[in-house]
Short mmCIF file of C-alpha atoms in Angstrom, two decimals:
data_model
loop_
_atom_site.label_atom_id
_atom_site.label_comp_id
_atom_site.label_asym_id
_atom_site.label_seq_id
_atom_site.Cartn_x
_atom_site.Cartn_y
_atom_site.Cartn_z
CA ASN A 66 -8.83 -21.14 -1.08
CA SER A 67 -8.13 -23.46 -3.90
CA ASP A 68 -8.25 -26.37 -1.36
CA ASN A 69 -11.58 -25.40 0.59
CA ASN A 70 -9.73 -24.74 3.82
CA TYR A 71 -10.86 -21.20 4.09
CA ILE A 72 -7.35 -19.95 3.70
CA GLY A 73 -6.69 -17.98 0.77
CA ASP A 74 -3.68 -19.39 -1.60
CA PHE A 75 -1.63 -18.88 -4.42
CA GLN A 76 -3.77 -21.52 -6.76
CA GLY A 77 -6.61 -19.59 -5.34
CA ILE A 78 -5.30 -16.19 -6.71
CA ILE A 79 -4.38 -18.02 -9.97
CA ASP A 80 -7.98 -18.95 -10.26
CA ASN A 81 -9.17 -15.39 -9.79
CA LEU A 82 -6.88 -13.81 -11.88
CA PRO A 83 -9.26 -13.42 -14.79
CA TYR A 84 -11.54 -11.26 -12.58
CA LEU A 85 -8.49 -9.22 -11.52
CA LYS A 86 -7.62 -8.77 -15.23
CA SER A 87 -11.25 -7.78 -15.90
CA LEU A 88 -10.83 -4.99 -13.34
CA GLY A 89 -8.21 -3.57 -15.37
CA ILE A 90 -5.55 -3.79 -12.80
CA GLY A 91 -1.89 -4.02 -14.00
CA GLY A 92 -0.45 -5.33 -10.45
CA LEU A 93 -1.07 -7.11 -7.19
CA TRP A 94 0.31 -6.26 -3.81
CA LEU A 95 0.22 -9.61 -1.60
CA MET A 96 0.53 -9.11 2.08
CA PRO A 97 3.25 -11.03 4.06
CA ILE A 98 3.53 -14.32 2.16
CA MET A 99 6.83 -15.58 4.12
CA VAL A 100 6.86 -17.98 6.98
CA SER A 101 5.44 -16.52 9.92
CA GLU A 102 3.55 -17.79 13.19
CA SER A 103 1.10 -14.86 13.34
CA ASP A 104 -2.16 -14.58 11.56
CA HIS A 105 -1.03 -10.98 10.15
CA GLY A 106 2.49 -12.29 9.01
CA TYR A 107 4.42 -9.20 9.88
CA ASP A 108 6.74 -11.16 11.69
CA THR A 109 8.98 -13.00 9.41
CA ASP A 110 10.42 -16.34 10.68
CA ASP A 111 12.24 -17.16 7.26
CA TYR A 112 12.97 -14.72 4.59
CA TYR A 113 13.64 -17.25 2.07
CA ASN A 114 10.44 -19.45 2.28
CA VAL A 115 6.84 -19.02 1.89
CA ASN A 116 3.99 -19.72 4.50
CA PRO A 117 2.84 -23.19 3.60
CA ASP A 118 -0.82 -22.00 4.36
CA TYR A 119 -0.57 -20.51 1.18
CA GLY A 120 1.09 -23.23 -0.87
CA THR A 121 4.58 -23.98 -2.03
CA MET A 122 7.31 -21.78 -3.49
CA ASP A 123 6.60 -23.58 -6.82
CA ASP A 124 3.12 -22.56 -6.75
CA PHE A 125 4.11 -19.00 -5.96
CA LYS A 126 6.09 -19.02 -9.07
CA GLU A 127 3.44 -20.15 -11.20
CA LEU A 128 1.48 -17.43 -9.70
CA VAL A 129 3.98 -14.72 -10.65
CA ASN A 130 4.54 -16.35 -14.37
CA THR A 131 0.69 -16.84 -14.77
CA ALA A 132 0.20 -13.16 -13.61
CA GLU A 133 2.82 -11.67 -15.79
CA ALA A 134 1.48 -13.53 -18.86
CA MET A 135 -1.82 -11.66 -18.27
CA GLY A 136 -0.08 -8.39 -18.00
CA ILE A 137 -0.57 -8.42 -13.97
CA ASP A 138 2.86 -7.68 -12.00
CA ILE A 139 3.18 -8.78 -8.46
CA ILE A 140 4.97 -7.21 -5.42
CA ILE A 141 5.13 -8.55 -1.80
CA ASP A 142 5.43 -7.18 1.43
CA LEU A 143 8.87 -6.84 2.76
CA VAL A 144 9.35 -6.46 6.28
CA ILE A 145 12.84 -5.47 7.37
CA ASN A 146 12.25 -3.15 10.39
CA HIS A 147 12.06 -6.28 12.56
CA MET A 148 11.97 -10.03 12.07
CA GLY A 149 9.98 -12.85 14.06
CA ALA A 150 11.27 -13.97 17.42
CA ARG A 151 11.07 -17.38 16.00
CA ASN A 152 13.35 -16.60 13.23
CA ASP A 153 16.36 -19.06 13.48
CA ILE A 154 18.72 -15.89 13.67
CA PHE A 155 17.18 -14.56 16.85
CA GLN A 156 16.78 -18.06 18.34
CA ASP A 157 20.35 -18.44 17.76
CA VAL A 158 20.95 -15.34 19.79
CA LEU A 159 18.55 -16.62 22.54
CA ARG A 160 20.33 -19.83 22.90
CA LYS A 161 24.03 -18.60 22.67
CA GLY A 162 23.65 -15.00 24.01
CA THR A 163 26.67 -12.57 23.46
CA LEU A 164 28.46 -15.64 22.22
CA SER A 165 26.13 -15.74 18.89
CA ASP A 166 27.11 -14.60 15.76
CA TYR A 167 24.05 -12.66 15.29
CA TYR A 168 23.92 -11.13 18.61
CA ASP A 169 24.93 -7.70 16.99
CA TRP A 170 22.31 -8.02 14.38
CA PHE A 171 19.76 -6.63 17.22
CA THR A 172 19.83 -3.55 19.34
CA TRP A 173 20.99 -4.54 22.97
CA ILE A 174 21.35 -2.30 26.01
CA THR A 175 21.79 -2.66 29.82
CA GLU A 176 19.94 -0.46 32.32
CA ASP A 177 23.08 1.93 32.67
CA ASP A 178 22.52 2.83 29.18
CA PRO A 179 20.54 6.15 28.47
CA ARG A 180 17.85 4.67 26.44
CA TYR A 181 16.70 2.21 28.90
CA GLY A 182 13.29 3.09 30.17
CA ASN A 183 12.52 5.23 26.85
CA SER A 184 9.57 4.83 25.09
CA GLY A 185 8.65 4.62 21.23
CA GLU A 186 7.05 6.89 19.11
CA TRP A 187 3.71 6.40 20.42
CA GLY A 188 4.67 6.05 24.04
CA GLN A 189 5.14 2.11 23.80
CA GLN A 190 7.51 0.12 25.78
CA ILE A 191 10.33 -0.93 23.27
CA TRP A 192 12.93 -2.37 25.46
CA TYR A 193 12.44 -6.17 26.67
CA ASN A 194 14.64 -8.44 28.57
CA PRO A 195 14.43 -12.19 27.47
CA ALA A 196 15.22 -13.72 30.71
CA SER A 197 11.73 -14.26 31.79
CA ARG A 198 10.11 -14.75 28.06
CA THR A 199 10.73 -18.47 27.77
CA TRP A 200 7.68 -18.34 25.56
CA LEU A 201 10.10 -16.74 22.87
CA THR A 202 11.78 -19.95 22.73
CA ASP A 203 8.54 -22.17 22.63
CA TYR A 204 9.63 -23.22 25.99
CA ALA A 205 12.24 -25.44 24.31
CA PHE A 206 15.11 -23.76 26.18
CA THR A 207 15.87 -21.06 28.55
CA PRO A 208 17.43 -17.94 27.00
CA HIS A 209 21.29 -17.94 27.60
CA SER A 210 22.33 -16.28 30.78
CA SER A 211 24.55 -13.81 29.05
CA LEU A 212 21.22 -12.01 28.41
CA ASN A 213 19.89 -11.86 31.69
CA ASP A 214 20.85 -8.37 32.29
CA LYS A 215 20.17 -7.43 28.43
CA TYR A 216 17.25 -5.56 26.86
CA TYR A 217 16.45 -5.80 23.00
CA CYS A 218 14.44 -3.39 21.11
CA GLY A 219 11.41 -4.39 19.73
CA THR A 220 9.27 -1.12 18.46
CA PHE A 221 6.07 -3.17 17.67
CA SER A 222 6.39 -5.62 20.14
CA ASP A 223 8.48 -8.25 22.37
CA TRP A 224 8.13 -10.92 19.61
CA MET A 225 9.18 -8.59 16.82
CA PRO A 226 12.92 -8.01 17.55
CA ASP A 227 14.18 -4.74 15.59
CA LEU A 228 17.17 -5.63 13.17
CA ASN A 229 20.07 -3.22 13.89
CA ILE A 230 20.63 -1.68 10.41
CA THR A 231 23.64 0.22 11.71
CA ASN A 232 25.33 -3.24 11.17
CA PRO A 233 26.85 -3.68 7.72
CA ASP A 234 26.21 -7.54 7.96
CA VAL A 235 22.51 -7.07 8.59
CA VAL A 236 22.56 -4.63 5.77
CA ASP A 237 24.24 -6.81 3.34
CA TYR A 238 21.70 -9.60 4.65
CA ILE A 239 18.32 -7.14 3.94
CA ASN A 240 19.97 -6.53 0.43
CA GLU A 241 20.56 -10.17 -0.55
CA VAL A 242 16.88 -11.16 0.39
CA GLY A 243 15.47 -8.19 -1.78
CA LYS A 244 17.79 -9.20 -4.68
CA TRP A 245 16.76 -13.01 -4.30
CA TRP A 246 13.17 -12.30 -4.54
CA LEU A 247 13.40 -10.32 -7.82
CA THR A 248 15.93 -12.71 -9.44
CA GLU A 249 14.48 -16.07 -8.04
CA THR A 250 10.79 -15.63 -8.55
CA GLY A 251 10.32 -12.70 -10.93
CA ILE A 252 8.35 -10.42 -8.79
CA ALA A 253 8.26 -6.86 -9.76
CA GLY A 254 9.15 -5.13 -6.32
CA PHE A 255 7.86 -4.70 -2.84
CA ARG A 256 5.75 -2.90 -0.54
CA MET A 257 7.79 -1.84 2.65
CA ASP A 258 6.29 -1.81 5.85
CA ALA A 259 6.79 0.51 8.55
CA VAL A 260 9.65 2.57 7.09
CA SER A 261 9.27 5.61 9.22
CA HIS A 262 10.79 3.13 12.11
CA LEU A 263 13.63 1.66 10.48
CA TYR A 264 15.74 4.05 12.74
CA GLY A 265 13.20 4.06 15.63
CA GLN A 266 12.58 6.51 18.35
CA SER A 267 14.91 6.03 21.29
CA GLU A 268 16.52 2.94 19.33
CA PHE A 269 20.03 4.18 18.24
CA LEU A 270 22.33 6.54 19.81
CA GLY A 271 23.62 9.61 17.67
CA ILE A 272 20.75 9.50 14.95
CA ASN A 273 19.74 13.29 15.15
CA ASP A 274 17.28 13.22 12.15
CA ARG A 275 15.91 9.84 11.78
CA ARG A 276 13.76 10.65 8.72
CA GLN A 277 16.74 11.39 6.89
CA ALA A 278 18.50 8.23 8.14
CA ASN A 279 15.58 6.02 7.06
CA ILE A 280 15.53 7.80 3.68
CA ALA A 281 19.29 7.27 3.19
CA PHE A 282 18.97 3.43 4.11
CA LEU A 283 15.97 3.04 1.71
CA THR A 284 18.07 4.93 -1.02
CA ALA A 285 20.90 2.64 -0.85
CA PHE A 286 18.43 -0.55 -0.59
CA HIS A 287 16.75 0.77 -3.85
CA ASP A 288 20.19 0.96 -5.53
CA GLU A 289 21.03 -2.40 -4.51
CA LEU A 290 17.67 -3.80 -6.09
CA GLU A 291 18.07 -1.68 -9.13
CA SER A 292 21.56 -3.74 -9.58
CA VAL A 293 19.38 -6.70 -10.69
CA ASP A 294 16.16 -5.23 -11.86
CA PRO A 295 16.53 -1.61 -13.34
CA ASP A 296 12.64 -1.37 -13.32
CA VAL A 297 12.07 -2.70 -9.83
CA PHE A 298 9.12 -1.07 -8.32
CA VAL A 299 9.13 -0.02 -4.50
CA VAL A 300 6.43 1.59 -2.56
CA VAL A 301 6.90 2.45 0.97
CA GLU A 302 4.46 3.11 4.06
CA ALA A 303 5.14 5.92 6.04
CA TRP A 304 1.94 6.79 7.94
CA GLU A 305 2.78 10.53 8.74
CA SER A 306 1.68 13.91 7.68
CA TYR A 307 2.01 14.27 3.82
CA GLN A 308 4.89 17.02 4.70
CA SER A 309 6.79 14.01 5.88
CA TYR A 310 5.87 11.06 3.94
CA THR A 311 6.37 12.85 0.55
CA GLN A 312 10.13 13.32 1.63
CA PHE A 313 10.46 9.33 1.06
CA VAL A 314 10.35 9.83 -2.74
CA ALA A 315 14.08 11.00 -2.59
CA SER A 316 14.72 7.45 -2.35
CA ASP A 317 13.21 6.87 -5.96
CA VAL A 318 10.44 4.94 -4.34
CA SER A 319 6.85 5.53 -4.27
CA SER A 320 5.37 6.66 -0.79
CA PHE A 321 1.77 5.76 -0.14
CA ASN A 322 -0.52 9.03 -0.25
CA PHE A 323 -2.55 8.62 2.67
CA GLN A 324 -3.82 12.19 2.41
CA ALA A 325 -5.41 11.46 -0.74
CA GLY A 326 -7.74 8.92 0.68
CA TYR A 327 -8.68 11.28 3.49
CA TRP A 328 -9.22 14.14 1.16
CA ILE A 329 -11.41 12.07 -1.32
CA ARG A 330 -13.53 10.98 1.57
CA ASP A 331 -13.83 14.51 2.87
CA ALA A 332 -14.86 15.60 -0.76
CA VAL A 333 -17.66 13.29 -1.35
CA ASN A 334 -19.02 13.93 2.12
CA GLY A 335 -19.20 17.62 1.16
CA SER A 336 -16.81 18.69 4.02
CA LEU A 337 -14.03 19.59 1.61
CA ASP A 338 -14.34 22.22 -1.27
CA ASN A 339 -12.03 22.03 -4.09
CA PHE A 340 -10.46 18.75 -3.83
CA GLY A 341 -8.70 19.45 -7.39
CA THR A 342 -6.86 22.10 -5.77
CA THR A 343 -6.31 20.74 -2.42
CA ILE A 344 -4.81 17.45 -3.51
CA ASN A 345 -2.07 19.48 -5.69
CA TYR A 346 -0.47 20.56 -2.40
CA VAL A 347 0.66 17.12 -1.95
CA TYR A 348 2.07 16.83 -5.52
CA THR A 349 3.63 19.85 -5.11
CA GLU A 350 5.51 18.46 -2.08
CA TYR A 351 6.51 15.35 -3.94
CA LYS A 352 7.94 17.20 -6.63
CA LYS A 353 10.26 18.90 -4.18
CA TYR A 354 11.95 15.68 -3.52
CA ASP A 355 11.82 13.84 -7.03
CA PRO A 356 10.29 15.42 -10.07
CA ASN A 357 9.59 11.90 -11.43
CA TYR A 358 7.82 10.55 -8.75
CA ILE A 359 5.36 8.16 -9.28
CA ASP A 360 2.28 8.67 -6.73
CA THR A 361 0.49 5.89 -4.99
CA PRO A 362 -2.94 6.80 -3.81
CA PHE A 363 -5.47 4.80 -2.20
CA LEU A 364 -8.70 5.14 -0.15
CA THR A 365 -8.10 2.90 2.62
CA ASN A 366 -6.17 -0.27 3.79
CA HIS A 367 -5.93 -3.20 5.98
CA ASP A 368 -5.54 -1.00 9.15
CA GLN A 369 -8.02 1.19 8.46
CA THR A 370 -11.88 1.14 8.34
CA ARG A 371 -13.46 0.46 4.92
CA ILE A 372 -14.31 3.36 2.83
CA ALA A 373 -17.89 1.97 2.33
CA LYS A 374 -18.44 2.00 6.06
CA GLU A 375 -16.98 5.21 6.55
CA LEU A 376 -19.27 6.75 3.82
CA SER A 377 -22.18 4.41 4.19
CA ASP A 378 -23.86 5.66 0.97
CA PRO A 379 -23.39 3.56 -2.18
CA LEU A 380 -23.28 6.75 -4.25
CA LYS A 381 -20.56 8.33 -2.16
CA THR A 382 -18.65 5.12 -2.11
CA ARG A 383 -18.86 4.98 -5.89
CA LEU A 384 -17.80 8.59 -6.43
CA ALA A 385 -14.87 8.02 -4.31
CA GLY A 386 -13.65 5.17 -6.57
CA GLU A 387 -13.88 7.29 -9.47
CA ILE A 388 -12.00 9.97 -8.23
CA LEU A 389 -9.30 7.63 -7.04
CA LEU A 390 -8.93 5.97 -10.39
CA THR A 391 -8.53 9.32 -12.18
CA LEU A 392 -5.67 10.37 -10.21
CA PRO A 393 -2.26 10.38 -11.32
CA GLY A 394 0.06 7.62 -10.66
CA SER A 395 -0.48 3.77 -9.60
CA PRO A 396 -3.90 3.88 -7.45
CA PHE A 397 -4.05 1.00 -5.09
CA LEU A 398 -7.44 -0.81 -4.44
CA TYR A 399 -7.92 -2.74 -1.19
CA TYR A 400 -9.60 -5.87 -2.14
CA GLY A 401 -13.56 -5.90 -2.08
CA GLU A 402 -13.58 -1.86 -2.30
CA GLU A 403 -14.87 -2.46 -5.78
CA ILE A 404 -18.16 -3.99 -4.44
CA GLY A 405 -18.52 -1.94 -1.36
CA MET A 406 -17.47 -4.50 0.90
CA LEU A 407 -17.51 -3.33 4.78
CA GLY A 408 -15.40 -6.04 6.49
CA GLU A 409 -11.95 -5.55 7.07
CA ARG A 410 -9.29 -8.70 6.68
CA THR A 411 -12.16 -11.14 6.02
CA ASN A 412 -13.74 -13.13 2.92
CA MET A 413 -14.74 -11.64 -0.22
CA PRO A 414 -18.62 -12.01 -1.09
CA TRP A 415 -17.76 -13.91 -4.42
CA GLY A 416 -20.95 -15.55 -4.85
CA ASP A 417 -20.93 -18.32 -7.43
CA TYR A 418 -18.17 -16.72 -9.09
CA TYR A 419 -15.95 -18.33 -6.83
CA ASP A 420 -17.94 -20.40 -4.24
CA GLY A 421 -16.75 -22.21 -0.86
CA LEU A 422 -16.11 -19.11 1.33
CA SER A 423 -18.32 -18.04 4.09
CA VAL A 424 -19.12 -14.23 4.02
CA ASN A 425 -18.55 -12.32 7.36
CA PHE A 426 -21.78 -11.17 9.04
CA VAL A 427 -21.30 -7.42 8.22
CA ASP A 428 -21.12 -8.41 4.41
CA LYS A 429 -24.15 -10.74 4.35
CA ASP A 430 -26.23 -7.83 2.55
CA ILE A 431 -23.55 -6.83 0.07
CA ASP A 432 -24.28 -7.82 -3.52
CA THR A 433 -21.72 -10.48 -4.45
CA VAL A 434 -19.54 -10.33 -7.27
CA THR A 435 -21.53 -12.55 -9.09
CA GLU A 436 -24.77 -10.39 -8.76
CA GLN A 437 -22.75 -7.18 -9.42
CA LEU A 438 -21.21 -8.57 -12.65
CA ALA A 439 -24.85 -9.24 -13.70
CA ASP A 440 -26.07 -5.72 -12.80
CA PRO A 441 -24.70 -2.85 -15.30
CA ASP A 442 -25.53 -0.34 -12.56
CA SER A 443 -23.51 -2.23 -9.87
CA GLN A 444 -20.59 -0.39 -8.23
CA LEU A 445 -18.40 -3.30 -9.52
CA ASN A 446 -19.25 -2.16 -12.92
CA SER A 447 -18.73 1.26 -12.56
CA TYR A 448 -15.17 0.32 -11.48
CA ILE A 449 -14.67 -1.57 -14.23
CA ASP A 450 -15.95 1.21 -16.53
CA ILE A 451 -13.62 3.82 -15.01
CA ALA A 452 -10.51 1.49 -15.13
CA ASN A 453 -11.20 0.72 -18.83
CA ALA A 454 -11.40 4.63 -19.46
CA ARG A 455 -8.22 5.09 -17.49
CA ASN A 456 -6.46 2.38 -19.36
CA SER A 457 -7.56 3.49 -22.77
CA SER A 458 -6.35 7.15 -21.95
CA LEU A 459 -2.71 8.18 -22.02
CA ALA A 460 -3.78 11.48 -20.18
CA LEU A 461 -5.57 9.43 -17.24
CA SER A 462 -2.67 6.79 -17.13
CA TYR A 463 0.40 9.00 -17.30
CA GLY A 464 -0.43 12.74 -17.86
CA ASP A 465 0.48 15.81 -15.80
CA TYR A 466 -2.13 16.96 -13.25
CA LEU A 467 -3.62 20.56 -13.23
CA PRO A 468 -6.51 21.62 -10.92
CA TYR A 469 -9.54 23.09 -12.68
CA THR A 470 -11.76 25.78 -10.66
CA ASN A 471 -15.24 26.33 -11.17
CA SER A 472 -18.00 27.70 -8.84
CA SER A 473 -20.28 24.54 -8.94
CA LEU A 474 -18.15 21.77 -9.81
CA ASP A 475 -14.74 20.19 -8.63
CA GLY A 476 -12.19 18.79 -11.00
CA TYR A 477 -8.94 18.58 -12.66
CA TYR A 478 -7.21 18.66 -16.24
CA ARG A 479 -5.00 15.40 -17.00
CA ILE A 480 -2.66 16.40 -19.63
CA PHE A 481 -0.22 14.15 -21.88
CA GLU A 482 2.14 15.23 -24.42
CA ASN A 483 4.99 13.25 -25.97
CA GLY A 484 5.76 13.86 -29.35
CA VAL A 485 2.68 13.08 -31.58
CA ASP A 486 0.88 11.57 -28.41
CA LYS A 487 -1.09 14.39 -27.09
CA GLU A 488 -4.25 14.13 -25.27
CA LEU A 489 -6.22 16.52 -23.01
CA VAL A 490 -8.66 15.21 -20.60
CA ILE A 491 -10.99 16.93 -17.85
CA VAL A 492 -12.29 15.05 -14.70
CA LEU A 493 -15.64 17.09 -13.58
CA ILE A 494 -16.94 16.33 -10.42
CA ASN A 495 -20.33 17.05 -8.74
CA ASN A 496 -20.46 16.54 -4.90
CA SER A 497 -23.59 18.00 -4.47
CA THR A 498 -26.38 15.67 -3.12
CA ILE A 499 -29.21 17.49 -4.82
CA THR A 500 -28.36 19.67 -7.99
CA THR A 501 -27.51 18.61 -11.16
CA ASN A 502 -24.88 20.90 -12.68
CA PRO A 503 -24.47 21.61 -16.33
CA ILE A 504 -21.34 20.99 -18.12
CA PRO A 505 -19.46 24.42 -18.18
CA GLU A 506 -19.93 26.54 -21.43
CA GLU A 507 -16.32 26.64 -22.16
CA PHE A 508 -16.19 22.94 -23.22
CA THR A 509 -18.02 23.36 -26.52
CA SER A 510 -16.39 20.19 -28.14
CA TYR A 511 -15.57 17.03 -26.24
CA GLU A 512 -15.86 13.36 -26.20
CA ILE A 513 -17.32 11.68 -23.11
CA LEU A 514 -14.85 9.08 -21.98
CA TYR A 515 -16.65 7.96 -18.86
CA SER A 516 -19.81 9.34 -16.97
CA SER A 517 -21.11 7.77 -13.73
CA TYR A 518 -24.74 7.99 -15.12
CA ASP A 519 -25.91 6.93 -18.69
CA ASN A 520 -28.26 9.76 -18.96
CA ASN A 521 -26.74 13.08 -17.73
CA TYR A 522 -29.47 15.56 -19.24
CA GLY A 523 -26.84 17.90 -20.38
CA GLY A 524 -25.32 17.85 -16.81
CA ILE A 525 -23.55 16.14 -14.20
CA SER A 526 -25.75 14.47 -11.57
CA PRO A 527 -25.39 14.58 -7.91
CA LYS A 528 -22.50 12.57 -6.37
CA GLY A 529 -21.59 11.92 -10.14
CA MET A 530 -18.40 12.34 -12.54
CA ILE A 531 -18.01 13.12 -16.34
CA VAL A 532 -14.60 12.59 -17.76
CA LEU A 533 -14.32 14.49 -21.08
CA ARG A 534 -11.58 14.31 -23.96
CA LEU A 535 -10.91 17.78 -25.21
CA PRO A 536 -9.33 18.97 -28.51
CA PHE A 537 -5.52 19.34 -27.63
CA THR A 538 -5.64 22.47 -29.89
CA LEU A 539 -7.76 23.91 -26.84
CA LYS A 540 -5.18 23.41 -24.20
CA ASP A 541 -3.68 26.85 -24.25
CA THR A 542 -6.82 28.58 -24.38
CA LEU A 543 -8.61 26.80 -21.72
CA ILE A 544 -5.61 26.60 -19.19
CA ASN A 545 -4.34 30.03 -19.54
#
């Protein structure tokens, strides 16, 4: 919001990079920034331009370069399951019908096709006839008569026509778009939306295993991206069971760990014992498909209720963040999570730190960034402290994971060993609401890397965490 029009923009993010750096983050995921007519942006009308509401392409490149100089990588949403109906490519088909060079870029059927009338994965309509949908053309013209008996696939809606990824020309186009953004703007990679639906239910004939088809497509796409950027980072959204979404790491991409958020919430609510052991089930699944996977855990995202609203207890909300930031991989924070924000897809309560934005009613009682930065006991400062502990610890940043079992505490070891660099850390969690639990007697020698509370009185306070660095020489004794 650099121009006070109440719309966040690239220059506004540049203004706030110092805040993001103080949070200890190393990357920033921007939701759709390409040209789109919707408020959410997940219907791309031009894959090679940015939405003018957010600034110019030069503004975006300035953001990427400024962030990179501060050690912050940027990834952007790339939506390839479908495009926007107002995209020139689909508009060309609507104008010229079957004569368009792009006709086969989409999936078309007639009423005698066995797919006609079939629904999508959650029972939704997916086949649409363009003849009566003149709003698709902005009422500028009537869709071509050759389309009168044709139906196109739109898994998510009729204004988001699915791309026909069985067409090599479409695959080439997607590959070129991905490589263009990497080479021309310097971004570090992509978050990819809805990868479970690239081969959508009822969309293509002869696809017996849609998930494996999706994984094969992503594998080839990732290989293409690596040809121009060997370090490219891609994280995919496959909102399925963990037994399913873990399979996507076979494509050499990361796959958002939805289950981590669910189980963190359950653990701090007291409805899940042994979180440390339970989350390991997911890691075991990941390893089946890629031993070198990078996990991407998170608490909630833009499609879910805020974690602070779900937990409705500041101590629980803080502990959830502490757990997230001690897990392996590259944890993702949804903006405002660090201050206990309640409203989704709404303005951040900056306070004086970055004024000019009105705060949603639901967040009117949330302490602003300005207020929380000034309060050493605020949730924001706890996030900053645990992030600093993570970033200064090889074990927390890159270490292996091993559950720790104890009758009164939850927790896990993080273990890093690479040549002379060795570090052994244990994360101890007290999910009780009333009992202070002592640090277990087997940890006789340690350094406190992080603690939820300044005064622990020899123990771990209710809804609290302690992170201890242990002598590496004790590894075999403690773990075996």
